[in-house]
Amino acid sequence: MLQPYVNRFVADAASVGRTIDITNLIVQFAPDLGSDSLGETVGDCMVQYYEGNVYGTPTILIDRPFFEGTDEWSRHTVMYHEMGHCVLFRVHRFDWLSIYGPDLVEHSIAASIMWPYVIASADAQMFENYYISEMFQ
């Protein structure tokens, strides 16, 4: 059920010229991830990374109740966010971006899928190309 998101992540990276080979990753559901200082936790990446080396197998946990109760765009962005941590070793970004959408209206959006909250589905869909390009730059 989660493997298609991993496959799409690799394909999206390739679409912007970045080759990613995922050979050491566990992705699985968790019954309830609880919450932390940022609010409800819907995904978690557990990875030991130090000075360019990964120790053990990176593991992504996805909150099953969230995943089963939300829309496809939210699932997509949460999976990409966690793979950003576990595969690309990216950290959270807290900045915003003003950008014109295809509707020719200026929007204020999270500057990255690495924003630590679930990105609004309408933004994820409207700015999908931007978010993919930013993720794999």
Short mmCIF file of C-alpha atoms in Angstrom, two decimals, residues 50-135:
data_model
loop_
_atom_site.label_atom_id
_atom_site.label_comp_id
_atom_site.label_asym_id
_atom_site.label_seq_id
_atom_site.Cartn_x
_atom_site.Cartn_y
_atom_site.Cartn_z
CA TYR A 50 26.36 11.08 11.00
CA GLU A 51 29.02 12.74 8.85
CA GLY A 52 27.67 11.33 5.59
CA ASN A 53 27.13 7.79 6.86
CA VAL A 54 23.87 5.98 7.54
CA TYR A 55 23.86 3.46 10.36
CA GLY A 56 21.17 0.78 10.29
CA THR A 57 18.09 0.81 8.09
CA PRO A 58 16.14 4.06 7.78
CA THR A 59 12.52 3.45 8.78
CA ILE A 60 9.45 5.49 7.95
CA LEU A 61 6.36 5.08 10.11
CA ILE A 62 3.03 6.39 8.83
CA ASP A 63 0.07 6.89 11.15
CA ARG A 64 -2.52 4.44 9.83
CA PRO A 65 -5.64 6.34 11.04
CA PHE A 66 -4.38 9.54 9.38
CA PHE A 67 -3.49 7.75 6.14
CA GLU A 68 -6.81 5.94 5.88
CA GLY A 69 -8.82 9.05 6.74
CA THR A 70 -7.21 11.66 4.52
CA ASP A 71 -7.07 12.53 0.83
CA GLU A 72 -4.50 11.37 -1.72
CA TRP A 73 -2.60 14.67 -1.85
CA SER A 74 -2.06 14.65 1.93
CA ARG A 75 -0.85 11.05 1.77
CA HIS A 76 1.51 11.99 -1.03
CA THR A 77 3.02 15.00 0.75
CA VAL A 78 3.44 13.16 4.06
CA MET A 79 5.21 10.26 2.33
CA TYR A 80 7.46 12.63 0.37
CA HIS A 81 8.20 14.62 3.51
CA GLU A 82 9.31 11.50 5.39
CA MET A 83 11.34 10.24 2.41
CA GLY A 84 12.93 13.69 2.31
CA HIS A 85 14.24 12.92 5.80
CA CYS A 86 15.06 9.21 5.38
CA VAL A 87 16.31 9.14 1.77
CA LEU A 88 17.60 12.66 1.08
CA PHE A 89 18.52 13.51 4.71
CA ARG A 90 16.76 16.85 4.51
CA VAL A 91 15.70 18.83 7.56
CA HIS A 92 12.55 20.86 8.17
CA ARG A 93 12.07 24.18 6.44
CA PHE A 94 9.93 26.80 8.15
CA ASP A 95 9.80 29.45 5.42
CA TRP A 96 6.97 30.63 3.19
CA LEU A 97 6.98 31.58 -0.47
CA SER A 98 4.83 33.96 -2.50
CA ILE A 99 4.22 32.46 -5.91
CA TYR A 100 1.76 32.92 -8.75
CA GLY A 101 -0.30 29.85 -9.54
CA PRO A 102 -1.79 28.70 -12.83
CA ASP A 103 -4.88 30.67 -11.79
CA LEU A 104 -2.71 33.85 -12.13
CA VAL A 105 -3.29 34.68 -8.48
CA GLU A 106 -0.49 35.14 -5.97
CA HIS A 107 -0.42 32.45 -3.27
CA SER A 108 1.49 32.23 -0.02
CA ILE A 109 2.58 28.60 0.40
CA ALA A 110 5.00 26.52 2.43
CA ALA A 111 8.32 26.80 0.58
CA SER A 112 8.97 23.06 0.75
CA ILE A 113 7.39 19.68 1.36
CA MET A 114 9.86 19.71 4.25
CA TRP A 115 7.49 22.12 6.02
CA PRO A 116 6.81 20.31 9.33
CA TYR A 117 3.02 20.34 8.96
CA VAL A 118 0.74 18.69 6.42
CA ILE A 119 0.60 20.96 3.37
CA ALA A 120 -2.87 21.95 2.20
CA SER A 121 -4.03 19.55 -0.51
CA ALA A 122 -5.03 22.40 -2.82
CA ASP A 123 -1.51 23.85 -2.58
CA ALA A 124 0.14 20.45 -3.04
CA GLN A 125 -1.91 19.84 -6.17
CA MET A 126 -1.65 23.33 -7.68
CA PHE A 127 2.10 23.60 -7.07
CA GLU A 128 3.09 19.95 -7.55
CA ASN A 129 5.76 20.75 -10.15
CA TYR A 130 7.31 23.40 -7.91
CA TYR A 131 7.37 21.05 -4.89
CA ILE A 132 8.94 18.22 -6.90
CA SER A 133 11.61 20.52 -8.29
CA GLU A 134 12.35 21.96 -4.82
CA MET A 135 12.51 18.49 -3.22
#
